[in-house]
mmCIF file of C-alpha atoms in Angstrom:
data_model
loop_
_atom_site.group_PDB
_atom_site.id
_atom_site.type_symbol
_atom_site.label_atom_id
_atom_site.label_comp_id
_atom_site.label_asym_id
_atom_site.label_seq_id
_atom_site.Cartn_x
_atom_site.Cartn_y
_atom_site.Cartn_z
ATOM 1 C CA MET M 1 5.225 9.229 -29.926
ATOM 2 C CA LEU M 2 6.415 8.763 -26.446
ATOM 3 C CA GLU M 3 8.183 5.561 -26.826
ATOM 4 C CA LYS M 4 11.685 4.370 -25.458
ATOM 5 C CA LYS M 5 13.291 1.206 -26.517
ATOM 6 C CA GLU M 6 14.365 -0.408 -23.474
ATOM 7 C CA GLU M 7 13.583 -3.463 -21.310
ATOM 8 C CA PRO M 8 9.926 -3.714 -20.493
ATOM 9 C CA PHE M 9 8.818 -1.257 -17.794
ATOM 10 C CA TYR M 10 7.174 -4.098 -15.614
ATOM 11 C CA LYS M 11 10.599 -5.513 -15.191
ATOM 12 C CA LYS M 12 11.944 -2.255 -13.473
ATOM 13 C CA ILE M 13 11.773 -2.040 -9.658
ATOM 14 C CA TRP M 14 10.246 1.564 -10.007
ATOM 15 C CA PHE M 15 7.437 0.293 -11.850
ATOM 16 C CA TRP M 16 6.457 -2.201 -9.056
ATOM 17 C CA ILE M 17 7.135 0.472 -6.119
ATOM 18 C CA ILE M 18 4.925 3.206 -7.892
ATOM 19 C CA ALA M 19 2.194 0.433 -8.832
ATOM 20 C CA ILE M 20 1.933 -0.724 -5.257
ATOM 21 C CA VAL M 21 1.651 2.736 -3.831
ATOM 22 C CA ILE M 22 -0.881 4.171 -6.363
ATOM 23 C CA ILE M 23 -2.976 0.908 -6.024
ATOM 24 C CA CYS M 24 -2.949 1.128 -2.341
ATOM 25 C CA GLY M 25 -3.762 5.022 -2.279
ATOM 26 C CA VAL M 26 -6.645 4.852 -4.994
ATOM 27 C CA ALA M 27 -8.172 1.846 -3.050
ATOM 28 C CA SER M 28 -7.918 3.511 0.236
ATOM 29 C CA TYR M 29 -9.319 6.762 -1.194
ATOM 30 C CA GLY M 30 -12.288 5.022 -2.736
ATOM 31 C CA ASP M 31 -12.854 2.851 0.564
ATOM 32 C CA SER M 32 -15.080 4.184 3.527
ATOM 33 C CA LYS M 33 -13.162 1.606 5.909
ATOM 34 C CA LYS M 34 -9.824 0.881 6.708
ATOM 35 C CA ILE M 35 -8.297 -2.481 7.723
ATOM 36 C CA ASN M 36 -4.843 -3.174 9.007
ATOM 37 C CA ILE M 37 -3.005 -5.440 6.753
ATOM 38 C CA THR M 38 0.028 -6.221 9.009
ATOM 39 C CA ASP M 39 0.057 -5.846 12.635
ATOM 40 C CA THR M 40 3.348 -3.987 14.105
ATOM 41 C CA LYS M 41 4.806 -3.841 17.264
ATOM 42 C CA ASN M 42 3.926 -0.040 17.391
ATOM 43 C CA SER M 43 0.598 -0.038 15.910
ATOM 44 C CA ALA M 44 -1.070 3.380 15.640
ATOM 45 C CA LYS M 45 -4.601 4.273 16.648
ATOM 46 C CA THR M 46 -7.384 4.059 13.922
ATOM 47 C CA GLU M 47 -9.631 6.520 15.712
ATOM 48 C CA THR M 48 -9.980 9.914 13.931
ATOM 49 C CA LYS M 49 -11.139 12.864 16.004
ATOM 50 C CA LYS M 50 -13.829 15.183 14.366
ATOM 51 C CA ASP M 51 -11.306 18.035 14.412
ATOM 52 C CA ASP M 52 -8.689 16.021 12.743
ATOM 53 C CA THR M 53 -10.130 16.625 8.955
ATOM 54 C CA ARG M 54 -7.537 17.284 6.354
ATOM 55 C CA LYS M 55 -4.732 16.706 8.811
ATOM 56 C CA VAL M 56 -2.794 15.089 6.036
ATOM 57 C CA THR M 57 -2.205 17.774 3.281
ATOM 58 C CA TYR M 58 -0.547 18.225 -0.135
ATOM 59 C CA GLU M 59 1.765 20.588 1.545
ATOM 60 C CA LYS M 60 3.007 18.092 4.153
ATOM 61 C CA PHE M 61 3.227 15.558 1.421
ATOM 62 C CA CYS M 62 5.663 17.816 -0.440
ATOM 63 C CA LYS M 63 7.659 18.237 2.774
ATOM 64 C CA ILE M 64 8.527 14.606 2.843
ATOM 65 C CA LYS M 65 11.955 14.010 1.042
ATOM 66 C CA ILE M 66 13.469 11.098 -0.469
ATOM 67 C CA GLY M 67 16.097 9.725 1.849
ATOM 68 C CA SER M 68 14.391 10.970 5.059
ATOM 69 C CA THR M 69 14.127 8.727 8.057
ATOM 70 C CA TYR M 70 10.654 7.351 9.457
ATOM 71 C CA GLU M 71 11.250 9.659 12.462
ATOM 72 C CA GLU M 72 11.661 12.649 10.280
ATOM 73 C CA VAL M 73 8.402 11.703 8.398
ATOM 74 C CA LYS M 74 6.640 11.355 11.782
ATOM 75 C CA SER M 75 7.529 14.880 12.930
ATOM 76 C CA ILE M 76 5.706 16.160 9.921
ATOM 77 C CA LEU M 77 2.609 13.724 9.580
ATOM 78 C CA GLY M 78 2.458 12.155 13.245
ATOM 79 C CA GLU M 79 2.340 8.493 13.687
ATOM 80 C CA TYR M 80 1.121 6.311 10.898
ATOM 81 C CA LYS M 81 -2.494 4.964 10.477
ATOM 82 C CA GLU M 82 -1.423 1.763 8.851
ATOM 83 C CA SER M 83 1.742 -0.281 7.888
ATOM 84 C CA LYS M 84 2.316 -3.344 5.822
ATOM 85 C CA GLU M 85 5.376 -5.084 4.688
ATOM 86 C CA SER M 86 5.856 -6.020 1.044
ATOM 87 C CA GLU M 87 8.621 -7.484 -1.181
ATOM 88 C CA ILE M 88 9.619 -5.791 -4.512
ATOM 89 C CA ASN M 89 11.831 -7.856 -6.801
ATOM 90 C CA GLY M 90 13.424 -9.314 -3.544
ATOM 91 C CA MET M 91 13.692 -5.858 -1.875
ATOM 92 C CA LYS M 92 11.887 -5.724 1.570
ATOM 93 C CA VAL M 93 10.106 -2.516 2.129
ATOM 94 C CA VAL M 94 7.501 -1.042 4.570
ATOM 95 C CA ILE M 95 4.496 1.045 3.414
ATOM 96 C CA TYR M 96 3.063 3.544 5.880
ATOM 97 C CA SER M 97 -0.274 5.141 5.350
ATOM 98 C CA TRP M 98 -1.802 8.425 6.556
ATOM 99 C CA TYR M 99 -5.274 9.244 5.644
ATOM 100 C CA ASN M 100 -8.162 12.006 6.495
ATOM 101 C CA ASP M 101 -11.744 11.423 7.228
ATOM 102 C CA ASP M 102 -12.690 11.895 3.561
ATOM 103 C CA ASN M 103 -10.192 9.164 2.771
ATOM 104 C CA SER M 104 -7.729 11.367 0.936
ATOM 105 C CA ASN M 105 -4.371 9.909 1.932
ATOM 106 C CA MET M 106 -0.666 9.487 1.235
ATOM 107 C CA GLU M 107 1.636 6.553 1.440
ATOM 108 C CA VAL M 108 5.609 6.446 2.074
ATOM 109 C CA ILE M 109 7.502 3.615 1.306
ATOM 110 C CA VAL M 110 10.582 2.953 3.450
ATOM 111 C CA LYS M 111 13.671 0.783 3.015
ATOM 112 C CA ASN M 112 16.163 0.198 5.774
ATOM 113 C CA ASN M 113 14.427 3.251 7.524
ATOM 114 C CA LYS M 114 15.079 5.539 4.464
ATOM 115 C CA VAL M 115 12.181 6.825 2.323
ATOM 116 C CA ILE M 116 12.505 5.559 -1.202
ATOM 117 C CA GLY M 117 9.156 6.590 -2.493
ATOM 118 C CA LYS M 118 5.770 8.384 -1.631
ATOM 119 C CA ALA M 119 2.331 8.911 -3.245
ATOM 120 C CA GLN M 120 -0.921 10.702 -2.545
ATOM 121 C CA ALA M 121 -4.445 10.391 -3.577
ATOM 122 C CA GLY M 122 -7.022 13.267 -3.196
ATOM 123 C CA LEU M 123 -4.890 15.637 -1.259
ATOM 124 C CA SER M 124 -4.994 18.320 -3.975
ATOM 125 C CA MET M 125 -7.977 19.692 -5.937
ATOM 126 C CA GLY M 126 -8.248 19.916 -9.568
ATOM 127 C CA LYS M 127 -7.667 23.523 -10.618
ATOM 128 C CA ALA M 128 -5.667 22.844 -13.923
ATOM 129 C CA ASP M 129 -6.770 24.170 -17.461
ATOM 130 C CA VAL M 130 -5.617 21.193 -19.888
ATOM 131 C CA ASN M 131 -7.146 19.836 -23.053
ATOM 132 C CA LEU M 132 -6.257 17.666 -25.997
ATOM 133 C CA ILE M 133 -4.244 20.459 -27.806
ATOM 134 C CA LYS M 134 -2.032 21.188 -24.843
ATOM 135 C CA TYR M 135 -1.618 17.382 -24.229
ATOM 136 C CA ALA M 136 -0.536 16.702 -27.714
ATOM 137 C CA LYS M 137 2.209 19.350 -27.125
ATOM 138 C CA ILE M 138 3.913 17.265 -24.508
ATOM 139 C CA THR M 139 6.988 15.149 -25.928
ATOM 140 C CA THR M 140 9.415 12.694 -24.645
ATOM 141 C CA GLY M 141 12.649 14.219 -23.475
ATOM 142 C CA MET M 142 11.124 17.353 -22.205
ATOM 143 C CA ASP M 143 11.833 18.576 -18.572
ATOM 144 C CA TYR M 144 9.322 19.633 -16.020
ATOM 145 C CA SER M 145 10.124 23.409 -16.661
ATOM 146 C CA LYS M 146 9.149 23.125 -20.314
ATOM 147 C CA VAL M 147 5.947 21.015 -19.418
ATOM 148 C CA GLU M 148 5.011 23.598 -16.794
ATOM 149 C CA GLU M 149 5.197 26.376 -19.545
ATOM 150 C CA ILE M 150 2.521 24.554 -21.495
ATOM 151 C CA LEU M 151 0.352 22.917 -18.717
ATOM 152 C CA GLY M 152 1.033 25.163 -15.783
ATOM 153 C CA ASP M 153 2.043 23.845 -12.465
ATOM 154 C CA GLY M 154 1.155 20.083 -11.802
ATOM 155 C CA LYS M 155 0.574 18.236 -8.624
ATOM 156 C CA LEU M 156 2.933 15.601 -7.681
ATOM 157 C CA MET M 157 1.161 12.288 -7.413
ATOM 158 C CA SER M 158 4.055 9.925 -6.820
ATOM 159 C CA ILE M 159 8.103 9.860 -6.841
ATOM 160 C CA SER M 160 10.452 7.087 -5.992
ATOM 161 C CA LYS M 161 14.298 6.613 -6.131
ATOM 162 C CA THR M 162 15.874 3.268 -6.767
ATOM 163 C CA ASN M 163 19.286 2.166 -8.119
ATOM 164 C CA GLY M 164 19.965 5.952 -8.698
ATOM 165 C CA SER M 165 17.154 6.620 -10.904
ATOM 166 C CA THR M 166 14.154 8.926 -9.864
ATOM 167 C CA LYS M 167 10.952 8.285 -11.305
ATOM 168 C CA SER M 168 7.938 10.844 -10.701
ATOM 169 C CA ILE M 169 4.361 11.230 -11.912
ATOM 170 C CA TYR M 170 2.639 14.770 -11.929
ATOM 171 C CA LEU M 171 -1.053 15.179 -12.468
ATOM 172 C CA TRP M 172 -3.079 18.068 -14.121
ATOM 173 C CA ALA M 173 -6.730 17.851 -13.217
ATOM 174 C CA ASN M 174 -9.469 20.063 -14.421
ATOM 175 C CA PRO M 175 -12.279 20.960 -12.042
ATOM 176 C CA ASN M 176 -14.720 18.773 -13.981
ATOM 177 C CA GLY M 177 -12.503 15.741 -13.507
ATOM 178 C CA THR M 178 -10.817 15.423 -16.790
ATOM 179 C CA ASN M 179 -7.238 15.108 -16.419
ATOM 180 C CA MET M 180 -3.731 14.110 -17.679
ATOM 181 C CA ASN M 181 -0.556 13.028 -16.097
ATOM 182 C CA VAL M 182 3.086 12.946 -17.066
ATOM 183 C CA THR M 183 5.659 10.709 -15.989
ATOM 184 C CA PHE M 184 9.348 11.777 -15.627
ATOM 185 C CA GLU M 185 12.449 9.878 -15.243
ATOM 186 C CA ASN M 186 15.457 11.386 -13.919
ATOM 187 C CA GLY M 187 13.770 14.685 -14.921
ATOM 188 C CA LYS M 188 12.727 13.830 -18.345
ATOM 189 C CA VAL M 189 9.360 13.025 -19.749
ATOM 190 C CA THR M 190 8.763 9.313 -20.673
ATOM 191 C CA ALA M 191 5.203 8.787 -20.672
ATOM 192 C CA LYS M 192 1.884 10.787 -20.668
ATOM 193 C CA ASN M 193 -1.705 9.648 -20.253
ATOM 194 C CA ARG M 194 -5.204 11.401 -20.523
ATOM 195 C CA LEU M 195 -8.615 11.067 -18.981
ATOM 196 C CA GLY M 196 -11.787 12.620 -20.847
ATOM 197 C CA LEU M 197 -9.708 15.290 -22.330
ATOM 198 C CA ASN M 198 -11.113 17.002 -25.476
#
């Protein structure tokens, strides 16, 4: 069992950062209309050109590094489509969003003009080959390379770094939509989840 005796996960700042990003990402991916939550001085244009399809890609998502400035992010992705301010455990952050015509998207969390987290939804296609047997082989404490030997290369869904701790979630999705994800903290497996595997 992947259990860890420590303070409840919902009291950790990384939980709230990833939760906000994933909730926002999934909500926007499933919604056909976008609404600006917070007006900013430099609001972005919400119009999307027909030839702008898939401008935001998984490859670009991977290029965004923790610790980058917003200007560095902008040089890769262009101006954001939405931004909203949020407060997590007393820490003020700004969440910037970019999305495609098909509503696949990515979000970047910035604190003091430095990236502390990012997440994506729908940018990568399901090409994995995972099942319950492979799922059962994943155990707490494994590093990514060991997990990769069992499952193949996963797709990064989110990553955040706060208080010196790095938290990431990787997804393995089969073509039929069944999938599993593995959570890593400082490079070691701490949790796993599955959907529809057999």
